[in-house]
Amino acid sequence: MALRTLASRKTLAAAARPLAAAAAARGVTTVALPDLPYDYGALEPAISGEIMRLHHQKHHATYVANYNKALEQLDAAVAKGDASAVVHLQSAIKFNGGGEAKSRPPYPFLAYGFLSFFFFILFIAGDAGGGGSEELGGGICVLLWLIWIGLDGRGSVLPQMENRIGLGGHVNHSIFWNNLKPISEGGGEPPHAKLGWAIDEDFGSFEALVKKMSAEGAALQGSGWVWLALDKEAKKLSVETTANQDPLVTKGANLVPLLGIDVWEHAYYLQYKNVRPDYLSNIWKVMNWKYAGEVYENATA
């Protein structure tokens, strides 16, 4: 009886508030749709104004709205100690954001995942049978989940907790808009200075990099992104792909995105139909290498 009382929803909500407050303090907040640094039609003929308008006002805006809505619902579920709602909302937050960082310690994750699943089963069983295990299982399930997203397996709050809960859909598109620039303003001009030298060193030539990124983007099954990344530890450039709206950090915590190309069909279908290679061939005409070079120099300073 005492254990059930300890794990009751009311007690759980009180226990969860400090973790929720810690999460908020680390920057897990609502986000806003950014303005584009150019007009919708400024990238034509490489990318049509219609595509840019829909991509920004509909697709990116939907990721922002759904992410913010899921965060609000998560706060409410935590306050109520609603285990099933917390579990359900993880998928919504992940899709409108991104995947979890794969560089974190694996064993605590597996332990928390197993225990959370076990107590979630107790929660379901309690609901079905009307027994007291609903309070115990549901309470412990939510509490374990909250502890895991708030801690990194060593007892400290993660400095970049947004990578756990996800901001991929929003962050990926925010990077993408800055990666593009009208031809009249220098879009498509090859990189110079440090980034240009690094590309020659790591890929052999600028043309070889473009060919590699285009090939990997065309070969990516389903939806996702192709990236030019800087590994800050190895001090090397690499080409990476991520599925769906997973951010680049899911491929490694040390990777910095210099360029990201959206290869979801919504980025090109109205103009290029199902011929993704044509889209990937033309997007280089409006690539903002100046922006990529600035990110590179800041990351290597």
Short mmCIF file of C-alpha atoms in Angstrom, two decimals, residues 100-299:
data_model
loop_
_atom_site.label_atom_id
_atom_site.label_comp_id
_atom_site.label_asym_id
_atom_site.label_seq_id
_atom_site.Cartn_x
_atom_site.Cartn_y
_atom_site.Cartn_z
CA GLU A 100 18.30 10.67 -30.28
CA ALA A 101 22.05 11.17 -30.26
CA LYS A 102 23.73 7.80 -30.85
CA SER A 103 26.90 8.85 -29.07
CA ARG A 104 25.44 8.62 -25.58
CA PRO A 105 26.34 5.71 -23.26
CA PRO A 106 24.36 2.67 -24.53
CA TYR A 107 24.04 0.62 -21.35
CA PRO A 108 22.07 3.10 -19.22
CA PHE A 109 19.79 3.64 -22.22
CA LEU A 110 19.10 -0.09 -22.54
CA ALA A 111 18.51 -0.45 -18.81
CA TYR A 112 16.09 2.48 -18.65
CA GLY A 113 14.39 1.33 -21.84
CA PHE A 114 13.85 -2.19 -20.49
CA LEU A 115 12.59 -1.00 -17.12
CA SER A 116 10.32 1.61 -18.69
CA PHE A 117 8.84 -1.03 -20.97
CA PHE A 118 8.35 -3.46 -18.07
CA PHE A 119 6.52 -0.94 -15.92
CA PHE A 120 4.51 0.29 -18.89
CA ILE A 121 3.23 -3.29 -19.28
CA LEU A 122 2.25 -3.17 -15.61
CA PHE A 123 0.42 0.06 -16.32
CA ILE A 124 -1.55 -1.53 -19.17
CA ALA A 125 -2.29 -4.61 -17.08
CA GLY A 126 -3.51 -2.43 -14.25
CA ASP A 127 -5.83 -0.55 -16.58
CA ALA A 128 -7.27 -3.78 -17.96
CA GLY A 129 -7.73 -5.48 -14.62
CA GLY A 130 -8.60 -2.47 -12.51
CA GLY A 131 -5.82 -3.32 -10.09
CA GLY A 132 -3.48 -1.09 -8.13
CA SER A 133 -0.58 -1.98 -10.42
CA GLU A 134 -1.82 0.82 -12.72
CA GLU A 135 -0.58 3.42 -10.25
CA LEU A 136 2.69 1.61 -9.60
CA GLY A 137 3.50 0.70 -13.20
CA GLY A 138 2.35 3.96 -14.71
CA GLY A 139 4.10 6.06 -12.12
CA ILE A 140 7.46 4.33 -12.36
CA CYS A 141 7.28 4.25 -16.17
CA VAL A 142 6.93 8.03 -16.41
CA LEU A 143 9.49 8.67 -13.70
CA LEU A 144 12.11 6.46 -15.36
CA TRP A 145 11.45 8.11 -18.72
CA LEU A 146 11.81 11.57 -17.22
CA ILE A 147 15.04 10.64 -15.47
CA TRP A 148 16.49 9.26 -18.69
CA ILE A 149 15.73 12.29 -20.88
CA GLY A 150 17.02 14.56 -18.13
CA LEU A 151 20.23 12.68 -17.38
CA ASP A 152 23.07 11.41 -19.52
CA GLY A 153 23.78 8.21 -17.58
CA ARG A 154 26.32 9.96 -15.33
CA GLY A 155 23.91 11.99 -13.24
CA SER A 156 24.24 15.35 -14.98
CA VAL A 157 21.70 17.30 -17.00
CA LEU A 158 22.58 17.25 -20.68
CA PRO A 159 23.85 20.58 -22.02
CA GLN A 160 22.10 19.92 -25.34
CA MET A 161 18.95 18.20 -24.21
CA GLU A 162 17.12 19.32 -27.34
CA ASN A 163 19.09 16.62 -29.20
CA ARG A 164 17.34 14.00 -27.06
CA ILE A 165 13.80 15.26 -27.48
CA GLY A 166 14.37 16.41 -30.99
CA LEU A 167 14.26 19.55 -33.05
CA GLY A 168 15.30 17.97 -36.31
CA GLY A 169 12.42 19.06 -38.54
CA HIS A 170 12.81 22.66 -37.42
CA VAL A 171 16.60 22.79 -37.13
CA ASN A 172 17.22 20.97 -40.42
CA HIS A 173 15.03 23.38 -42.36
CA SER A 174 16.48 26.43 -40.62
CA ILE A 175 19.94 25.33 -41.78
CA PHE A 176 18.61 24.56 -45.26
CA TRP A 177 17.22 28.07 -45.81
CA ASN A 178 20.60 29.58 -44.95
CA ASN A 179 22.34 27.10 -47.26
CA LEU A 180 20.57 28.66 -50.24
CA LYS A 181 21.21 32.01 -51.93
CA PRO A 182 19.99 33.70 -55.13
CA ILE A 183 22.40 33.55 -58.08
CA SER A 184 22.29 37.36 -58.30
CA GLU A 185 23.72 37.54 -54.77
CA GLY A 186 26.49 35.01 -55.24
CA GLY A 187 24.60 31.74 -54.95
CA GLY A 188 26.45 28.84 -56.51
CA GLU A 189 29.89 30.44 -56.33
CA PRO A 190 32.41 27.76 -55.23
CA PRO A 191 33.92 28.03 -51.76
CA HIS A 192 37.22 29.80 -51.24
CA ALA A 193 39.73 30.24 -48.42
CA LYS A 194 39.81 27.63 -45.64
CA LEU A 195 36.72 25.64 -46.62
CA GLY A 196 37.82 25.47 -50.25
CA TRP A 197 41.23 24.18 -49.22
CA ALA A 198 39.68 21.62 -46.85
CA ILE A 199 37.40 20.33 -49.62
CA ASP A 200 40.36 19.88 -51.96
CA GLU A 201 42.28 18.03 -49.25
CA ASP A 202 39.48 15.71 -48.13
CA PHE A 203 37.69 15.06 -51.45
CA GLY A 204 40.29 15.83 -54.09
CA SER A 205 38.33 18.67 -55.67
CA PHE A 206 35.16 20.71 -55.37
CA GLU A 207 33.69 18.83 -58.34
CA ALA A 208 34.34 15.50 -56.61
CA LEU A 209 32.46 16.69 -53.52
CA VAL A 210 29.46 17.83 -55.56
CA LYS A 211 29.40 14.49 -57.38
CA LYS A 212 29.58 12.53 -54.12
CA MET A 213 26.84 14.50 -52.36
CA SER A 214 24.56 14.32 -55.39
CA ALA A 215 25.09 10.56 -55.71
CA GLU A 216 24.43 9.87 -52.04
CA GLY A 217 21.37 12.11 -52.03
CA ALA A 218 19.97 10.35 -55.10
CA ALA A 219 20.64 6.92 -53.60
CA LEU A 220 18.98 7.70 -50.25
CA GLN A 221 15.90 5.51 -49.94
CA GLY A 222 12.73 7.21 -48.82
CA SER A 223 13.00 10.65 -47.26
CA GLY A 224 15.94 12.32 -45.57
CA TRP A 225 18.89 14.66 -45.88
CA VAL A 226 22.41 14.66 -47.30
CA TRP A 227 25.02 16.69 -45.43
CA LEU A 228 28.48 18.14 -45.78
CA ALA A 229 29.77 17.72 -42.24
CA LEU A 230 32.83 18.76 -40.28
CA ASP A 231 34.12 16.33 -37.67
CA LYS A 232 35.50 18.71 -35.06
CA GLU A 233 37.65 16.05 -33.39
CA ALA A 234 39.13 14.50 -36.52
CA LYS A 235 39.23 17.91 -38.27
CA LYS A 236 37.95 16.24 -41.42
CA LEU A 237 35.06 16.83 -43.79
CA SER A 238 32.65 14.03 -44.63
CA VAL A 239 29.40 13.43 -46.50
CA GLU A 240 26.61 12.01 -44.34
CA THR A 241 22.97 11.08 -44.85
CA THR A 242 20.18 11.04 -42.27
CA ALA A 243 16.73 9.51 -42.53
CA ASN A 244 13.46 11.39 -42.22
CA GLN A 245 13.99 14.49 -40.05
CA ASP A 246 16.85 13.13 -37.97
CA PRO A 247 19.41 15.89 -37.38
CA LEU A 248 23.08 15.40 -38.22
CA VAL A 249 23.96 14.96 -34.53
CA THR A 250 22.40 11.48 -34.71
CA LYS A 251 25.40 10.41 -36.81
CA GLY A 252 27.90 11.73 -34.27
CA ALA A 253 28.03 14.36 -31.55
CA ASN A 254 31.18 15.91 -33.06
CA LEU A 255 29.65 16.55 -36.48
CA VAL A 256 28.91 20.15 -37.47
CA PRO A 257 26.50 20.69 -40.40
CA LEU A 258 28.02 22.96 -43.05
CA LEU A 259 25.49 22.21 -45.80
CA GLY A 260 22.28 20.23 -45.73
CA ILE A 261 20.16 19.29 -48.74
CA ASP A 262 16.55 18.25 -48.20
CA VAL A 263 15.72 15.20 -50.34
CA TRP A 264 12.14 14.78 -49.16
CA GLU A 265 9.81 14.82 -52.17
CA HIS A 266 8.14 18.00 -50.91
CA ALA A 267 11.42 19.83 -51.63
CA TYR A 268 11.31 19.14 -55.37
CA TYR A 269 8.33 17.10 -56.61
CA LEU A 270 6.18 19.98 -57.93
CA GLN A 271 9.02 21.01 -60.23
CA TYR A 272 11.11 17.89 -60.86
CA LYS A 273 8.45 15.20 -60.35
CA ASN A 274 10.16 11.94 -59.33
CA VAL A 275 13.52 12.82 -60.92
CA ARG A 276 15.50 13.58 -57.78
CA PRO A 277 18.88 13.62 -59.58
CA ASP A 278 17.76 16.65 -61.65
CA TYR A 279 16.88 18.51 -58.45
CA LEU A 280 20.25 17.61 -56.96
CA SER A 281 22.02 18.76 -60.11
CA ASN A 282 20.36 22.18 -60.13
CA ILE A 283 20.40 23.01 -56.44
CA TRP A 284 24.16 23.63 -56.59
CA LYS A 285 23.42 26.72 -58.68
CA VAL A 286 21.93 28.41 -55.60
CA MET A 287 24.14 26.98 -52.86
CA ASN A 288 25.37 29.50 -50.31
CA TRP A 289 29.02 28.56 -49.91
CA LYS A 290 29.79 31.82 -48.15
CA TYR A 291 27.54 30.75 -45.28
CA ALA A 292 29.10 27.27 -45.20
CA GLY A 293 32.55 28.83 -45.11
CA GLU A 294 31.62 31.04 -42.16
CA VAL A 295 30.29 28.04 -40.21
CA TYR A 296 33.48 26.13 -41.00
CA GLU A 297 35.77 28.94 -39.87
CA ASN A 298 33.82 29.45 -36.64
CA ALA A 299 33.92 25.72 -35.89
#
